[in-house]
Amino acid sequence: MLRESWINAVLLAALVAVPLWALAAGEPFVITLATKVAIFALAGVGLNLALGLGGLISFGHAAFFGLGGYVAGILAWHEANAMPVTTLPFTIEGTNEMLAIWPVAMLVAGLAAALIGALSLRTSGVYFIMVTLAFAQMLYYFAISWPAYGGEDGLSFYVRNTFPGANTFDPIQFFAICLVLLAGALALSWAIRRSRFGLALMGARQNAQRVVSLGIRPFGIRLTAFVISGMITGLAGALYADLNRFVSPQMLSWHMSGEIMIFVILGGVGRLYGPIAGAGLFILLEHLLGGVSEYWQALLGLLLLVVVLFARGGLIGVLSKEARDG
Amino acid sequence: MADPILQIRGLSKSFGALKATDAVSLDLVPGEIHALIGPNGAGKSTLIKQIVGELRHDAGSIRFEGQEIGTLDAPARARLGLARSFQVSSVMPEFTVLQNVALAVQGASGESFRFLRPALGDAALVDPARFHIAHAGLEGREAVPAADLSHGERRKLEIAMALALRPQAFLLDEPMAGMGPEGSRQLTAILSDLREEAPILLVEHDMDAVFALADRISVLVYGRIIATGTVDEIRANADVQSAYLGEDA
């Protein structure tokens, strides 16, 4: 465990140092890449709660990522066009305040997770994977076919949302905002895995029948974890929309669900800092190999295969030479 | 005899044409070890599963401390104080001994929705857990992952987890299974003390242990109880001898 905490410290230091170097060297694009890593890692931290601690293999977390993104996009679009989101039953205005957008994004993602979780958690194994995928795809096709917010073309908003006291257009300032939120999610995740709730959640993953015989109902525990997980991933989605100043149905598609899952698996399922390692490696490969060949994802697939077959603890597991989950 | 803690009347369960449990009536009274024996396939595990709520019975009643519990689900029955151990060791393999037992204490307390305070920094969980670990003979092994325990130690861990539920009754499904002679002897001593905590319904194949421990024995054959009595009565029973002991012991 000592070595893993060293690796974690190095990962976090790198995530801070790289954009600071980029700032000094005048490479704003690198800062944007680091911001993408922080946001994807945040989405992965969310999924890791369900997947890593709870053993809930959700192949539908794009639903929460995309919903968070659309909340940010839609609120910002209404603000920019000076049109209320709705006037019935009462008027809801758009907003470009991140502090207002984030809670709404998390609330919407959390409600969706409660609904999807309540239905999908009645199944397990392959069926759970398929039901979560099906719900995310439903939202994806809905977004495509709903013309009000751009349909297939997505929705652009030209001004990044604002944060009090910060210039969010400055890449390093926006990065700092994302980094702080990531750190907050990591801290929450760290507390949860040591808490009573975490004990019950991890226990239910290892041996649900035994947990039942101890007087604990796994369903409520898992549903709560799924909702928290969806909310964190939803927050990441809102940040991602702000990074690109654009949302599209792509954020809701199964590719996105797969990518979030890849961040977690590459880094190490159930490892606290796994999503940072995974998202970092993913962006690094995309950036380095993407320039060489547009088929870079074939190489990513190969890497994933190697990790799944030979290094179950993911990148962090390999580096810390400790194969045990959790 | 004192009022039974667990009172089963006319319990029946069929799987298609197979009567797995056939009008079983059984009592568990305070302070006793009541052994349930019978040949393989007699329906012992099926009966246990109905008592704990893992299987729903077709007919009959299950009363626990005077209350009908037949409609409650398994977690609710566990919280009333019906502790169970499994035929095949059933623990959380990645958890340490302490985490396993702490989770059992937590289950009994009913407080699982606490998100921020570390569970293992909570004296309300850890102190009772350490006490039960010592009671089950696993002192000094608290930090060992359950997966790394020997078979015998894992059986003891199960006992510690059952104890942590502060049960009103134990249902132990073949606790001696796979134990060597030394392990069986140790566990026999632990179980003998355990009956002071709460009565035990003991499903066991190890006849030496059954005869050493049991206050009463019920014999289950083809889902039906053919005899209930003291050790001597069961040994002398002609039906039991032809149905079971004659061929098996």
XYZ file of N, CA and C in Angstrom, chain A residues 53-231:
537
model
N -15.927 -0.409 -6.443
C -16.337 -0.771 -5.083
C -17.534 -1.699 -5.096
N -18.513 -1.400 -5.961
C -19.757 -2.162 -5.917
C -19.808 -3.341 -6.863
N -18.824 -3.428 -7.792
C -18.868 -4.517 -8.768
C -20.025 -4.382 -9.748
N -20.560 -3.168 -9.894
C -21.694 -2.949 -10.793
C -21.155 -2.517 -12.147
N -21.190 -3.434 -13.107
C -20.559 -3.166 -14.395
C -21.527 -2.366 -15.244
N -21.506 -1.048 -15.051
C -22.406 -0.171 -15.799
C -21.790 0.153 -17.148
N -22.506 -0.203 -18.194
C -22.075 0.137 -19.543
C -22.957 1.275 -20.056
N -23.429 2.104 -19.098
C -24.322 3.184 -19.494
C -24.000 4.499 -18.823
N -22.747 4.654 -18.374
C -22.434 5.897 -17.665
C -22.378 7.102 -18.585
N -22.347 6.871 -19.898
C -22.462 8.002 -20.831
C -23.781 8.728 -20.614
N -24.796 8.026 -20.161
C -26.083 8.669 -19.898
C -25.901 9.824 -18.922
N -25.138 9.583 -17.855
C -24.973 10.614 -16.831
C -24.005 11.691 -17.313
N -22.952 11.254 -18.016
C -21.979 12.190 -18.587
C -22.691 13.128 -19.557
N -23.483 12.546 -20.438
C -24.191 13.332 -21.443
C -25.261 14.236 -20.837
N -25.991 13.707 -19.841
C -27.024 14.542 -19.208
C -26.391 15.750 -18.541
N -25.280 15.537 -17.835
C -24.569 16.658 -17.224
C -24.167 17.669 -18.277
N -23.680 17.154 -19.406
C -23.266 18.023 -20.503
C -24.440 18.813 -21.067
N -25.554 18.129 -21.294
C -26.719 18.825 -21.853
C -27.290 19.851 -20.894
N -27.249 19.544 -19.581
C -27.718 20.543 -18.611
C -26.900 21.821 -18.752
N -25.566 21.664 -18.806
C -24.701 22.842 -18.953
C -24.991 23.553 -20.267
N -25.092 22.769 -21.337
C -25.301 23.345 -22.658
C -26.639 24.066 -22.773
N -27.680 23.402 -22.302
C -29.023 23.969 -22.453
C -29.171 25.241 -21.614
N -28.694 25.196 -20.377
C -28.811 26.393 -19.527
C -28.026 27.553 -20.131
N -26.834 27.257 -20.634
C -26.000 28.314 -21.215
C -26.622 28.857 -22.503
N -27.192 27.975 -23.289
C -27.794 28.390 -24.561
C -28.978 29.329 -24.312
N -29.792 28.960 -23.287
C -30.939 29.822 -22.965
C -30.488 31.172 -22.436
N -29.439 31.158 -21.643
C -28.901 32.419 -21.120
C -28.412 33.294 -22.279
N -27.668 32.660 -23.196
C -27.091 33.415 -24.314
C -28.186 33.997 -25.216
N -29.295 33.270 -25.357
C -30.365 33.725 -26.229
C -31.462 34.477 -25.485
N -31.219 34.694 -24.170
C -32.162 35.444 -23.340
C -33.570 34.876 -23.415
N -33.644 33.528 -23.464
C -34.950 32.864 -23.475
C -35.041 31.986 -22.230
N -36.165 32.042 -21.505
C -36.287 31.140 -20.361
C -36.343 29.679 -20.823
N -35.838 28.775 -19.974
C -35.871 27.350 -20.303
C -37.314 26.891 -20.407
N -38.121 27.358 -19.459
C -39.540 27.027 -19.508
C -40.305 28.140 -18.782
N -41.553 28.285 -19.117
C -42.382 29.250 -18.385
C -43.494 28.521 -17.639
N -43.586 27.221 -17.834
C -44.609 26.422 -17.164
C -43.941 25.352 -16.305
N -44.351 25.102 -15.106
C -45.393 25.819 -14.366
C -44.896 27.177 -13.855
N -43.600 27.357 -13.820
C -43.092 28.676 -13.453
C -41.855 28.925 -14.304
N -41.420 30.147 -14.336
C -40.334 30.505 -15.231
C -38.987 30.026 -14.693
N -38.243 29.286 -15.532
C -36.871 28.924 -15.191
C -35.979 29.579 -16.233
N -35.126 30.477 -15.769
C -34.226 31.165 -16.690
C -32.983 30.320 -16.937
N -32.358 30.552 -18.062
C -31.055 29.950 -18.290
C -30.023 30.617 -17.392
N -28.830 30.041 -17.345
C -27.785 30.650 -16.526
C -26.423 30.310 -17.121
N -25.461 31.176 -16.867
C -24.093 30.836 -17.270
C -23.171 30.787 -16.049
N -23.786 30.609 -14.873
C -23.015 30.482 -13.631
C -22.711 29.010 -13.371
N -21.436 28.652 -13.356
C -21.084 27.252 -13.081
C -21.659 26.779 -11.748
N -21.643 27.691 -10.765
C -22.102 27.304 -9.426
C -23.592 26.967 -9.412
N -24.325 27.487 -10.406
C -25.740 27.127 -10.520
C -25.910 25.893 -11.395
N -25.036 25.800 -12.417
C -25.166 24.701 -13.383
C -24.796 23.360 -12.752
N -23.712 23.340 -11.965
C -23.244 22.060 -11.417
C -24.297 21.335 -10.583
N -24.946 22.046 -9.619
C -25.957 21.308 -8.833
C -27.092 20.773 -9.698
N -27.485 21.544 -10.720
C -28.572 21.064 -11.583
C -28.103 19.839 -12.360
N -26.875 19.908 -12.887
C -26.335 18.775 -13.640
C -26.283 17.529 -12.761
N -25.831 17.703 -11.521
C -25.718 16.544 -10.621
C -27.098 16.034 -10.229
N -28.036 16.950 -10.042
C -29.393 16.547 -9.676
C -30.029 15.733 -10.802
N -29.907 16.242 -12.036
C -30.513 15.547 -13.173
C -29.855 14.184 -13.366
N -28.516 14.157 -13.302
C -27.812 12.882 -13.465
C -28.187 11.921 -12.325
N -28.316 12.470 -11.116
C -28.664 11.629 -9.963
C -30.062 11.050 -10.081
N -31.012 11.862 -10.555
C -32.374 11.358 -10.744
C -32.394 10.260 -11.810
N -31.648 10.512 -12.902
C -31.581 9.493 -13.951
C -30.957 8.208 -13.400
N -29.922 8.358 -12.579
C -29.261 7.173 -12.012
C -30.203 6.429 -11.069
N -31.016 7.182 -10.334
C -31.961 6.530 -9.422
C -32.959 5.697 -10.215
N -33.436 6.262 -11.315
C -34.424 5.562 -12.142
C -33.791 4.354 -12.831
N -32.649 4.603 -13.503
C -31.985 3.514 -14.223
C -31.532 2.439 -13.239
N -30.974 2.873 -12.104
C -30.494 1.923 -11.109
C -31.626 1.092 -10.523
N -32.753 1.741 -10.218
C -33.869 1.023 -9.594
C -34.343 -0.108 -10.490
N -34.259 0.117 -11.816
C -34.700 -0.942 -12.726
C -33.585 -1.940 -13.023
N -32.370 -1.425 -13.278
C -31.303 -2.329 -13.720
C -30.749 -3.170 -12.574
N -30.814 -2.657 -11.327
C -30.228 -3.407 -10.210
C -31.067 -4.619 -9.820
N -32.224 -4.777 -10.457
C -32.976 -6.011 -10.233
C -32.395 -7.151 -11.042
N -31.482 -6.822 -11.943
C -30.804 -7.862 -12.713
C -29.353 -7.897 -12.264
N -28.601 -8.853 -12.784
C -27.174 -8.869 -12.476
C -26.413 -9.429 -13.663
N -25.107 -9.362 -13.568
C -24.236 -9.934 -14.599
C -24.468 -9.285 -15.950
N -24.557 -10.129 -16.987
C -24.685 -9.635 -18.356
C -25.950 -8.787 -18.507
N -27.012 -9.173 -17.818
C -28.266 -8.441 -17.968
C -28.138 -7.023 -17.446
N -27.418 -6.869 -16.337
C -27.195 -5.525 -15.801
C -26.449 -4.671 -16.824
N -25.425 -5.253 -17.422
C -24.652 -4.527 -18.444
C -25.571 -4.092 -19.577
N -26.415 -5.021 -20.038
C -27.272 -4.716 -21.180
C -28.343 -3.681 -20.836
N -28.921 -3.779 -19.631
C -29.985 -2.834 -19.267
C -29.414 -1.420 -19.143
N -28.239 -1.283 -18.521
C -27.648 0.061 -18.406
C -27.304 0.602 -19.790
N -26.781 -0.265 -20.661
C -26.480 0.144 -22.040
C -27.751 0.602 -22.747
N -28.827 -0.163 -22.565
C -30.081 0.147 -23.259
C -30.607 1.525 -22.840
N -30.547 1.827 -21.550
C -31.045 3.128 -21.093
C -30.209 4.266 -21.685
N -28.902 4.102 -21.700
C -28.047 5.152 -22.247
C -28.325 5.348 -23.732
N -28.522 4.250 -24.449
C -28.794 4.357 -25.879
C -30.147 5.028 -26.147
N -31.119 4.775 -25.250
C -32.413 5.452 -25.374
C -32.223 6.962 -25.336
N -31.422 7.417 -24.355
C -31.176 8.856 -24.233
C -30.427 9.378 -25.455
N -29.503 8.573 -25.953
C -28.716 8.948 -27.120
C -29.642 9.193 -28.323
N -30.527 8.240 -28.565
C -31.414 8.392 -29.726
C -32.422 9.514 -29.512
N -32.803 9.707 -28.241
C -33.702 10.824 -27.949
C -33.018 12.152 -28.290
N -31.749 12.285 -27.870
C -31.014 13.528 -28.134
C -30.856 13.758 -29.635
N -30.635 12.685 -30.377
C -30.474 12.807 -31.830
C -31.768 13.303 -32.483
N -32.889 12.795 -31.974
C -34.147 13.050 -32.679
C -34.893 14.259 -32.135
N -34.309 14.922 -31.140
C -34.997 16.085 -30.553
C -34.379 17.349 -31.134
N -35.071 17.998 -32.060
C -34.435 19.097 -32.797
C -34.228 20.367 -31.978
N -34.969 20.535 -30.879
C -34.916 21.811 -30.155
C -33.492 22.193 -29.772
N -32.676 21.208 -29.397
C -31.308 21.522 -28.969
C -30.266 20.947 -29.929
N -30.557 21.097 -31.209
C -29.551 20.764 -32.204
C -29.612 19.353 -32.744
N -30.379 18.468 -32.099
C -30.474 17.092 -32.578
C -29.103 16.486 -32.782
N -28.944 15.899 -33.956
C -27.706 15.203 -34.272
C -26.487 16.127 -34.290
N -26.729 17.406 -34.653
C -25.605 18.336 -34.793
C -25.061 18.814 -33.466
N -25.808 18.619 -32.394
C -25.354 19.093 -31.095
C -25.656 20.566 -30.904
N -25.193 21.061 -29.787
C -25.546 22.411 -29.364
C -24.263 23.149 -28.990
N -24.056 24.294 -29.671
C -22.873 25.095 -29.340
C -23.263 26.261 -28.461
N -22.393 26.623 -27.554
C -22.569 27.895 -26.849
C -21.207 28.555 -26.838
N -21.193 29.812 -27.201
C -19.909 30.389 -27.594
C -19.114 30.961 -26.442
N -19.782 31.184 -25.334
C -19.098 31.779 -24.195
C -19.026 30.743 -23.091
N -17.826 30.495 -22.575
C -17.709 29.532 -21.496
C -18.425 30.062 -20.254
N -19.055 29.189 -19.502
C -19.777 29.612 -18.305
C -18.807 30.196 -17.293
N -19.349 30.982 -16.392
C -18.479 31.781 -15.521
C -18.412 31.211 -14.118
N -17.325 31.562 -13.450
C -17.126 31.170 -12.069
C -16.681 32.417 -11.321
N -17.301 32.707 -10.163
C -16.985 33.964 -9.470
C -15.495 34.119 -9.189
N -14.946 35.238 -9.546
C -13.553 35.529 -9.234
C -12.554 34.884 -10.160
N -13.025 34.189 -11.195
C -12.087 33.537 -12.103
C -12.402 33.911 -13.538
N -11.393 33.872 -14.358
C -11.583 34.022 -15.793
C -11.537 32.624 -16.405
N -12.713 32.063 -16.655
C -12.765 30.657 -17.086
C -12.212 30.468 -18.494
N -12.038 31.563 -19.237
C -11.455 31.437 -20.579
C -9.956 31.200 -20.529
N -9.356 31.587 -19.397
C -7.934 31.312 -19.225
C -7.777 29.812 -18.983
N -7.092 29.113 -19.884
C -7.035 27.639 -19.769
C -6.571 27.162 -18.392
N -5.568 27.845 -17.833
C -5.030 27.342 -16.572
C -6.038 27.536 -15.435
N -6.842 28.588 -15.516
C -7.841 28.811 -14.467
C -8.969 27.771 -14.563
N -9.394 27.492 -15.809
C -10.423 26.470 -15.966
C -9.879 25.106 -15.532
N -8.614 24.856 -15.858
C -7.990 23.601 -15.408
C -8.019 23.499 -13.888
N -7.692 24.612 -13.216
C -7.655 24.604 -11.755
C -9.027 24.270 -11.175
N -10.069 24.811 -11.798
C -11.433 24.517 -11.334
C -11.715 23.008 -11.452
N -11.353 22.447 -12.606
C -11.585 21.013 -12.819
C -10.769 20.185 -11.834
N -9.541 20.608 -11.587
C -8.655 19.863 -10.696
C -9.208 19.846 -9.264
N -9.721 20.998 -8.831
C -10.271 21.064 -7.471
C -11.483 20.139 -7.338
N -12.328 20.135 -8.365
C -13.493 19.245 -8.314
C -13.050 17.779 -8.311
N -12.033 17.459 -9.112
C -11.507 16.093 -9.127
C -10.981 15.711 -7.745
N -10.249 16.649 -7.131
C -9.707 16.373 -5.802
C -10.834 16.142 -4.795
N -11.893 16.944 -4.922
C -13.040 16.772 -4.031
C -13.679 15.408 -4.200
N -13.840 14.975 -5.459
C -14.453 13.673 -5.728
C -13.560 12.543 -5.210
N -12.240 12.732 -5.348
C -11.307 11.723 -4.839
C -11.412 11.611 -3.326
N -11.518 12.770 -2.671
C -11.613 12.772 -1.207
C -12.896 12.080 -0.759
N -13.991 12.379 -1.447
C -15.270 11.742 -1.115
C -15.172 10.231 -1.311
N -14.582 9.853 -2.436
C -14.435 8.454 -2.778
C -13.556 7.720 -1.745
N -12.510 8.421 -1.305
C -11.608 7.865 -0.298
C -12.356 7.649 1.019
N -13.172 8.646 1.390
C -13.934 8.522 2.640
C -14.958 7.396 2.539
N -15.625 7.320 1.388
C -16.681 6.320 1.237
C -16.121 4.910 1.348
N -14.937 4.674 0.747
C -14.444 3.296 0.768
C -14.025 2.856 2.162
N -13.782 3.808 3.066
C -13.442 3.435 4.433
C -14.652 3.436 5.361
N -15.772 3.944 4.859
C -16.941 4.143 5.729
C -17.737 2.850 5.899
N -18.718 2.909 6.769
C -19.649 1.785 6.927
C -20.325 1.462 5.607
N -20.733 2.530 4.904
C -21.399 2.327 3.621
C -20.475 1.579 2.658
N -19.212 2.006 2.620
C -18.244 1.354 1.743
C -18.037 -0.105 2.114
N -18.009 -0.373 3.403
C -17.835 -1.748 3.878
C -18.980 -2.627 3.368
N -20.198 -2.103 3.482
C -21.366 -2.867 3.027
C -21.337 -3.023 1.505
N -20.945 -1.949 0.801
C -20.927 -1.977 -0.664
C -19.889 -2.979 -1.173
N -18.690 -2.922 -0.609
C -17.636 -3.850 -1.046
C -17.958 -5.272 -0.604
N -18.586 -5.396 0.554
C -18.998 -6.724 1.017
C -20.006 -7.346 0.072
N -20.954 -6.534 -0.395
C -21.985 -7.047 -1.301
C -21.382 -7.460 -2.642
N -20.299 -6.787 -3.045
C -19.633 -7.197 -4.289
C -18.994 -8.570 -4.119
N -18.358 -8.785 -2.962
C -17.623 -10.034 -2.771
C -18.541 -11.211 -2.501
N -19.623 -10.981 -1.766
C -20.464 -12.099 -1.352
C -21.820 -11.555 -0.905
N -22.704 -11.379 -1.894
C -23.990 -10.745 -1.596
C -24.828 -11.608 -0.647
N -24.783 -12.927 -0.842
C -25.585 -13.826 0.001
C -25.181 -13.671 1.464
N -23.873 -13.519 1.695
C -23.388 -13.394 3.056
C -23.843 -12.079 3.673
N -23.807 -11.019 2.870
C -24.229 -9.713 3.359
C -25.706 -9.762 3.764
N -26.513 -10.452 2.946
C -27.935 -10.617 3.281
C -28.082 -11.324 4.627
N -27.275 -12.364 4.840
C -27.401 -13.126 6.085
C -26.926 -12.317 7.289
N -26.248 -11.199 7.042
C -25.846 -10.313 8.137
C -26.891 -9.218 8.379
N -28.004 -9.293 7.647
C -29.082 -8.350 7.899
C -29.008 -7.082 7.075
N -28.210 -7.082 5.996
C -28.067 -5.889 5.159
C -28.659 -6.185 3.784
N -29.512 -5.262 3.288
C -30.103 -5.457 1.955
C -29.201 -4.803 0.915
N -28.616 -5.595 0.025
C -27.682 -5.033 -0.955
C -28.338 -4.020 -1.896
N -29.631 -4.193 -2.198
C -30.261 -3.337 -3.210
C -30.141 -1.844 -2.880
N -30.514 -1.475 -1.656
C -30.473 -0.064 -1.272
C -29.063 0.490 -1.261
N -28.127 -0.358 -0.810
C -26.718 0.045 -0.776
C -26.216 0.300 -2.199
N -26.522 -0.649 -3.090
C -26.036 -0.527 -4.471
C -26.695 0.645 -5.183
N -27.993 0.833 -4.940
C -28.690 1.934 -5.616
C -28.092 3.279 -5.186
N -27.829 3.411 -3.896
C -27.231 4.657 -3.398
C -25.873 4.892 -4.050
N -25.069 3.841 -4.132
C -23.747 3.963 -4.767
C -23.892 4.354 -6.227
N -24.875 3.763 -6.885
C -25.090 4.042 -8.312
C -25.484 5.508 -8.519
N -26.303 6.028 -7.599
C -26.736 7.425 -7.718
C -25.553 8.377 -7.485
N -24.769 8.118 -6.436
C -23.591 8.970 -6.185
C -22.655 8.906 -7.388
N -22.462 7.706 -7.890
C -21.607 7.485 -9.053
C -22.101 8.289 -10.255
N -23.406 8.233 -10.520
C -23.984 8.964 -11.646
C -23.844 10.476 -11.472
N -23.981 10.950 -10.236
C -23.880 12.391 -9.993
C -22.469 12.903 -10.279
